[in-house]
Amino acid sequence: TDWNAAVERTAEEPMTCRYAFPTGDMARDNLWESYTNDGHRFTDFVPEGLRVRRNKGDDGLNDSLKRIEFITGGSIRIISAHKPGRLRGGNSKIFVLSEFQQMDPGVIDIIEPILEANDGILLINMTANGDSAARAMWEAWKADPNVWTSMLTVDDTSVFSKEKMVNIRRRTIERFTARGQSEEEAN
């Protein structure tokens, strides 16, 4: 969802979008070289007709920079937030923080002034990960009338059948209790 939103907004006007993962490996593996459950490459969600192509054989995907330039003047760059200070500058109008629960939450302190200066937007997705800074921020965002939040549980999606979820939960609880943790910590 965040990828599609980033592509759509970046195609509409000249702007820079940075799509960040906790590490460069995650950026490459989870988006740049990855496929949807239906077998579509995520980069294919950017129509070839919107990509800047520098020569006949160019597909418009800059693999070394993990960047796609749009003929409308915008660009999306898939990056690492491993060193949050590197996100300074660049004047991005959209930031996406993917798997935020594994990032230094201070990344928001760095990018928020950039977004405020550009009337930009911040999209964050994360997976529940127990008590963490990300969870505390989620709770604060839910109470903020200026922040839109949405939570989808596994029951809200069609990714896993009920039978598969029963098995996944059972195995998760087994692993937690084998490590001396409680069943409640596994949920």
PDB file of C-alpha atoms in Angstrom:
ATOM      1  CA  THR A   1       0.000   0.000   0.000  1.00  0.00           C
ATOM      2  CA  ASP A   2       2.759   2.461   0.917  1.00  0.00           C
ATOM      3  CA  TRP A   3       4.694   1.590  -2.237  1.00  0.00           C
ATOM      4  CA  ASN A   4       1.660   2.257  -4.416  1.00  0.00           C
ATOM      5  CA  ALA A   5       0.973   5.534  -2.596  1.00  0.00           C
ATOM      6  CA  ALA A   6       4.594   6.620  -3.064  1.00  0.00           C
ATOM      7  CA  VAL A   7       4.524   5.761  -6.771  1.00  0.00           C
ATOM      8  CA  GLU A   8       1.235   7.580  -7.330  1.00  0.00           C
ATOM      9  CA  ARG A   9       2.230  10.754  -5.475  1.00  0.00           C
ATOM     10  CA  THR A  10       5.685  10.887  -7.060  1.00  0.00           C
ATOM     11  CA  ALA A  11       4.207  10.487 -10.545  1.00  0.00           C
ATOM     12  CA  GLU A  12       1.839  13.418  -9.972  1.00  0.00           C
ATOM     13  CA  GLU A  13       4.411  16.188  -9.525  1.00  0.00           C
ATOM     14  CA  PRO A  14       8.157  16.763  -9.441  1.00  0.00           C
ATOM     15  CA  MET A  15       9.274  15.591  -6.013  1.00  0.00           C
ATOM     16  CA  THR A  16      11.679  13.303  -4.280  1.00  0.00           C
ATOM     17  CA  CYS A  17      10.437  10.309  -2.346  1.00  0.00           C
ATOM     18  CA  ARG A  18      12.674   8.297  -0.075  1.00  0.00           C
ATOM     19  CA  TYR A  19      11.481   4.828   0.807  1.00  0.00           C
ATOM     20  CA  ALA A  20      13.528   3.630   3.781  1.00  0.00           C
ATOM     21  CA  PHE A  21      14.125   0.247   5.352  1.00  0.00           C
ATOM     22  CA  PRO A  22      16.192  -0.465   8.489  1.00  0.00           C
ATOM     23  CA  THR A  23      19.123  -1.736   6.379  1.00  0.00           C
ATOM     24  CA  GLY A  24      20.287  -1.639   2.787  1.00  0.00           C
ATOM     25  CA  ASP A  25      19.913  -5.404   2.530  1.00  0.00           C
ATOM     26  CA  MET A  26      16.274  -5.142   3.600  1.00  0.00           C
ATOM     27  CA  ALA A  27      15.695  -2.340   1.072  1.00  0.00           C
ATOM     28  CA  ARG A  28      17.045  -4.492  -1.732  1.00  0.00           C
ATOM     29  CA  ASP A  29      15.566  -7.806  -0.607  1.00  0.00           C
ATOM     30  CA  ASN A  30      12.131  -6.616   0.559  1.00  0.00           C
ATOM     31  CA  LEU A  31      11.289  -4.203  -2.228  1.00  0.00           C
ATOM     32  CA  TRP A  32      13.824  -3.558  -4.983  1.00  0.00           C
ATOM     33  CA  GLU A  33      14.322  -7.219  -5.944  1.00  0.00           C
ATOM     34  CA  SER A  34      11.130  -8.594  -4.423  1.00  0.00           C
ATOM     35  CA  TYR A  35       7.807  -9.830  -5.721  1.00  0.00           C
ATOM     36  CA  THR A  36       4.252  -9.627  -4.432  1.00  0.00           C
ATOM     37  CA  ASN A  37       2.460 -12.797  -3.380  1.00  0.00           C
ATOM     38  CA  ASP A  38       0.880 -12.725  -6.859  1.00  0.00           C
ATOM     39  CA  GLY A  39       4.286 -12.826  -8.583  1.00  0.00           C
ATOM     40  CA  HIS A  40       4.573  -9.162  -9.625  1.00  0.00           C
ATOM     41  CA  ARG A  41       7.835  -7.269  -9.110  1.00  0.00           C
ATOM     42  CA  PHE A  42       7.339  -4.244  -6.905  1.00  0.00           C
ATOM     43  CA  THR A  43       9.320  -2.121  -9.361  1.00  0.00           C
ATOM     44  CA  ASP A  44       6.814  -3.070 -12.076  1.00  0.00           C
ATOM     45  CA  PHE A  45       4.212  -0.997 -10.234  1.00  0.00           C
ATOM     46  CA  VAL A  46       5.979   1.967 -11.837  1.00  0.00           C
ATOM     47  CA  PRO A  47       4.766   1.803 -15.451  1.00  0.00           C
ATOM     48  CA  GLU A  48       7.627   1.738 -17.957  1.00  0.00           C
ATOM     49  CA  GLY A  49       6.067   4.725 -19.729  1.00  0.00           C
ATOM     50  CA  LEU A  50       6.592   6.847 -16.592  1.00  0.00           C
ATOM     51  CA  ARG A  51      10.264   5.913 -16.141  1.00  0.00           C
ATOM     52  CA  VAL A  52      13.116   8.006 -17.485  1.00  0.00           C
ATOM     53  CA  ARG A  53      15.026   5.805 -19.907  1.00  0.00           C
ATOM     54  CA  ARG A  54      18.464   6.978 -20.998  1.00  0.00           C
ATOM     55  CA  ASN A  55      18.938   4.568 -23.915  1.00  0.00           C
ATOM     56  CA  LYS A  56      17.171   1.827 -25.853  1.00  0.00           C
ATOM     57  CA  GLY A  57      18.050  -1.023 -23.466  1.00  0.00           C
ATOM     58  CA  ASP A  58      17.410   0.990 -20.295  1.00  0.00           C
ATOM     59  CA  ASP A  59      14.459  -0.237 -18.208  1.00  0.00           C
ATOM     60  CA  GLY A  60      14.435   2.964 -16.141  1.00  0.00           C
ATOM     61  CA  LEU A  61      15.575   1.222 -12.954  1.00  0.00           C
ATOM     62  CA  ASN A  62      18.876   2.457 -11.536  1.00  0.00           C
ATOM     63  CA  ASP A  63      20.033  -0.682  -9.721  1.00  0.00           C
ATOM     64  CA  SER A  64      23.174   0.840  -8.212  1.00  0.00           C
ATOM     65  CA  LEU A  65      21.240   3.652  -6.512  1.00  0.00           C
ATOM     66  CA  LYS A  66      17.935   1.770  -6.211  1.00  0.00           C
ATOM     67  CA  ARG A  67      16.261   4.798  -7.801  1.00  0.00           C
ATOM     68  CA  ILE A  68      13.498   5.326 -10.331  1.00  0.00           C
ATOM     69  CA  GLU A  69      13.252   8.678 -12.070  1.00  0.00           C
ATOM     70  CA  PHE A  70       9.868   9.700 -13.468  1.00  0.00           C
ATOM     71  CA  ILE A  71       9.303  11.603 -16.708  1.00  0.00           C
ATOM     72  CA  THR A  72       7.185  13.970 -14.588  1.00  0.00           C
ATOM     73  CA  GLY A  73      10.344  15.070 -12.758  1.00  0.00           C
ATOM     74  CA  GLY A  74      10.006  13.088  -9.566  1.00  0.00           C
ATOM     75  CA  SER A  75      12.077  10.208  -8.278  1.00  0.00           C
ATOM     76  CA  ILE A  76      11.815   7.421  -5.738  1.00  0.00           C
ATOM     77  CA  ARG A  77      14.921   6.151  -4.013  1.00  0.00           C
ATOM     78  CA  ILE A  78      14.951   2.994  -1.910  1.00  0.00           C
ATOM     79  CA  ILE A  79      17.361   3.562   0.970  1.00  0.00           C
ATOM     80  CA  SER A  80      18.602   2.405   4.340  1.00  0.00           C
ATOM     81  CA  ALA A  81      17.761   4.259   7.547  1.00  0.00           C
ATOM     82  CA  HIS A  82      20.607   2.458   9.331  1.00  0.00           C
ATOM     83  CA  LYS A  83      22.380   5.780   9.819  1.00  0.00           C
ATOM     84  CA  PRO A  84      19.508   8.260  10.285  1.00  0.00           C
ATOM     85  CA  GLY A  85      21.776  11.300   9.901  1.00  0.00           C
ATOM     86  CA  ARG A  86      22.206  10.435   6.224  1.00  0.00           C
ATOM     87  CA  LEU A  87      18.551  11.300   5.668  1.00  0.00           C
ATOM     88  CA  ARG A  88      19.255  14.996   6.239  1.00  0.00           C
ATOM     89  CA  GLY A  89      18.887  17.227   3.234  1.00  0.00           C
ATOM     90  CA  GLY A  90      17.630  16.022  -0.087  1.00  0.00           C
ATOM     91  CA  ASN A  91      14.429  18.037   0.297  1.00  0.00           C
ATOM     92  CA  SER A  92      12.182  14.981  -0.010  1.00  0.00           C
ATOM     93  CA  LYS A  93       8.444  15.550  -0.006  1.00  0.00           C
ATOM     94  CA  ILE A  94       7.551  11.961   0.878  1.00  0.00           C
ATOM     95  CA  PHE A  95       9.266   9.607   3.275  1.00  0.00           C
ATOM     96  CA  VAL A  96       8.176   6.034   3.810  1.00  0.00           C
ATOM     97  CA  LEU A  97       9.611   4.219   6.818  1.00  0.00           C
ATOM     98  CA  SER A  98       9.081   0.512   6.281  1.00  0.00           C
ATOM     99  CA  GLU A  99       9.542  -1.929   9.170  1.00  0.00           C
ATOM    100  CA  PHE A 100       9.802   1.092  11.456  1.00  0.00           C
ATOM    101  CA  GLN A 101       9.898  -1.080  14.592  1.00  0.00           C
ATOM    102  CA  GLN A 102      13.502  -1.986  13.666  1.00  0.00           C
ATOM    103  CA  MET A 103      14.657   1.618  13.124  1.00  0.00           C
ATOM    104  CA  ASP A 104      16.125   4.194  15.436  1.00  0.00           C
ATOM    105  CA  PRO A 105      12.986   6.222  16.287  1.00  0.00           C
ATOM    106  CA  GLY A 106      15.149   9.361  16.149  1.00  0.00           C
ATOM    107  CA  VAL A 107      14.878   9.128  12.367  1.00  0.00           C
ATOM    108  CA  ILE A 108      11.592  11.008  12.665  1.00  0.00           C
ATOM    109  CA  ASP A 109      13.355  13.905  14.425  1.00  0.00           C
ATOM    110  CA  ILE A 110      15.608  14.204  11.383  1.00  0.00           C
ATOM    111  CA  ILE A 111      13.011  13.999   8.633  1.00  0.00           C
ATOM    112  CA  GLU A 112      10.097  15.850  10.245  1.00  0.00           C
ATOM    113  CA  PRO A 113      11.537  19.353   9.621  1.00  0.00           C
ATOM    114  CA  ILE A 114      12.152  18.428   5.969  1.00  0.00           C
ATOM    115  CA  LEU A 115       8.564  17.301   5.574  1.00  0.00           C
ATOM    116  CA  GLU A 116       7.196  20.363   7.375  1.00  0.00           C
ATOM    117  CA  ALA A 117       9.215  22.677   5.100  1.00  0.00           C
ATOM    118  CA  ASN A 118       7.866  20.894   2.006  1.00  0.00           C
ATOM    119  CA  ASP A 119       4.293  20.290   3.149  1.00  0.00           C
ATOM    120  CA  GLY A 120       5.226  16.639   2.755  1.00  0.00           C
ATOM    121  CA  ILE A 121       3.904  13.384   4.091  1.00  0.00           C
ATOM    122  CA  LEU A 122       5.294  10.570   6.181  1.00  0.00           C
ATOM    123  CA  LEU A 123       4.063   7.016   5.742  1.00  0.00           C
ATOM    124  CA  ILE A 124       5.077   4.435   8.313  1.00  0.00           C
ATOM    125  CA  ASN A 125       4.449   0.716   8.340  1.00  0.00           C
ATOM    126  CA  MET A 126       5.516  -1.683  11.016  1.00  0.00           C
ATOM    127  CA  THR A 127       4.885  -5.069  12.488  1.00  0.00           C
ATOM    128  CA  ALA A 128       3.854  -5.486  16.103  1.00  0.00           C
ATOM    129  CA  ASN A 129       6.980  -6.211  18.083  1.00  0.00           C
ATOM    130  CA  GLY A 130       6.061  -6.133  21.749  1.00  0.00           C
ATOM    131  CA  ASP A 131       6.739  -3.140  23.960  1.00  0.00           C
ATOM    132  CA  SER A 132       9.027  -0.850  22.020  1.00  0.00           C
ATOM    133  CA  ALA A 133       9.542   2.764  21.034  1.00  0.00           C
ATOM    134  CA  ALA A 134       7.552   2.061  17.878  1.00  0.00           C
ATOM    135  CA  ARG A 135       4.610   0.804  19.902  1.00  0.00           C
ATOM    136  CA  ALA A 136       4.721   3.842  22.201  1.00  0.00           C
ATOM    137  CA  MET A 137       4.754   6.122  19.168  1.00  0.00           C
ATOM    138  CA  TRP A 138       1.828   4.197  17.652  1.00  0.00           C
ATOM    139  CA  GLU A 139      -0.192   4.775  20.827  1.00  0.00           C
ATOM    140  CA  ALA A 140       0.601   8.507  20.709  1.00  0.00           C
ATOM    141  CA  TRP A 141      -0.295   8.735  16.999  1.00  0.00           C
ATOM    142  CA  LYS A 142      -3.668   7.083  17.613  1.00  0.00           C
ATOM    143  CA  ALA A 143      -4.505   9.876  20.068  1.00  0.00           C
ATOM    144  CA  ASP A 144      -3.362  12.652  17.699  1.00  0.00           C
ATOM    145  CA  PRO A 145      -6.242  14.033  15.578  1.00  0.00           C
ATOM    146  CA  ASN A 146      -3.731  15.208  12.948  1.00  0.00           C
ATOM    147  CA  VAL A 147      -2.387  11.700  12.325  1.00  0.00           C
ATOM    148  CA  TRP A 148      -4.225   9.030  10.371  1.00  0.00           C
ATOM    149  CA  THR A 149      -3.617   5.510  11.649  1.00  0.00           C
ATOM    150  CA  SER A 150      -4.760   2.107  10.548  1.00  0.00           C
ATOM    151  CA  MET A 151      -4.046  -1.288  12.020  1.00  0.00           C
ATOM    152  CA  LEU A 152      -4.580  -4.497  10.121  1.00  0.00           C
ATOM    153  CA  THR A 153      -4.327  -7.723  12.046  1.00  0.00           C
ATOM    154  CA  VAL A 154      -3.780 -11.064  10.415  1.00  0.00           C
ATOM    155  CA  ASP A 155      -7.540 -11.581  10.690  1.00  0.00           C
ATOM    156  CA  ASP A 156      -8.101  -8.475   8.538  1.00  0.00           C
ATOM    157  CA  THR A 157      -6.096  -9.816   5.611  1.00  0.00           C
ATOM    158  CA  SER A 158      -6.285 -12.873   3.419  1.00  0.00           C
ATOM    159  CA  VAL A 159      -2.609 -13.749   3.705  1.00  0.00           C
ATOM    160  CA  PHE A 160      -3.095 -16.758   5.998  1.00  0.00           C
ATOM    161  CA  SER A 161      -5.980 -19.174   6.361  1.00  0.00           C
ATOM    162  CA  LYS A 162      -7.374 -19.691   9.852  1.00  0.00           C
ATOM    163  CA  GLU A 163      -5.762 -23.146   9.933  1.00  0.00           C
ATOM    164  CA  LYS A 164      -2.344 -21.750   9.056  1.00  0.00           C
ATOM    165  CA  MET A 165      -2.673 -19.085  11.748  1.00  0.00           C
ATOM    166  CA  VAL A 166      -3.536 -21.713  14.368  1.00  0.00           C
ATOM    167  CA  ASN A 167      -0.301 -23.539  13.474  1.00  0.00           C
ATOM    168  CA  ILE A 168       1.785 -20.349  13.367  1.00  0.00           C
ATOM    169  CA  ARG A 169       0.486 -19.223  16.768  1.00  0.00           C
ATOM    170  CA  ARG A 170       1.069 -22.677  18.268  1.00  0.00           C
ATOM    171  CA  ARG A 171       4.675 -22.803  17.016  1.00  0.00           C
ATOM    172  CA  THR A 172       5.310 -19.220  18.153  1.00  0.00           C
ATOM    173  CA  ILE A 173       4.091 -20.022  21.658  1.00  0.00           C
ATOM    174  CA  GLU A 174       6.253 -23.167  21.700  1.00  0.00           C
ATOM    175  CA  ARG A 175       9.350 -21.103  20.794  1.00  0.00           C
ATOM    176  CA  PHE A 176       8.569 -18.435  23.390  1.00  0.00           C
ATOM    177  CA  THR A 177       8.018 -20.932  26.191  1.00  0.00           C
ATOM    178  CA  ALA A 178      11.177 -22.861  25.169  1.00  0.00           C
ATOM    179  CA  ARG A 179      13.100 -19.585  25.759  1.00  0.00           C
ATOM    180  CA  GLY A 180      11.524 -19.183  29.187  1.00  0.00           C
ATOM    181  CA  GLN A 181       9.054 -16.519  28.072  1.00  0.00           C
ATOM    182  CA  SER A 182       5.360 -16.601  28.794  1.00  0.00           C
ATOM    183  CA  GLU A 183       2.548 -17.374  26.382  1.00  0.00           C
ATOM    184  CA  GLU A 184       1.304 -13.788  26.836  1.00  0.00           C
ATOM    185  CA  GLU A 185       4.637 -12.482  25.509  1.00  0.00           C
ATOM    186  CA  ALA A 186       4.115 -14.504  22.339  1.00  0.00           C
ATOM    187  CA  ASN A 187       0.781 -12.824  21.588  1.00  0.00           C
TER     188      ASN A 187
END
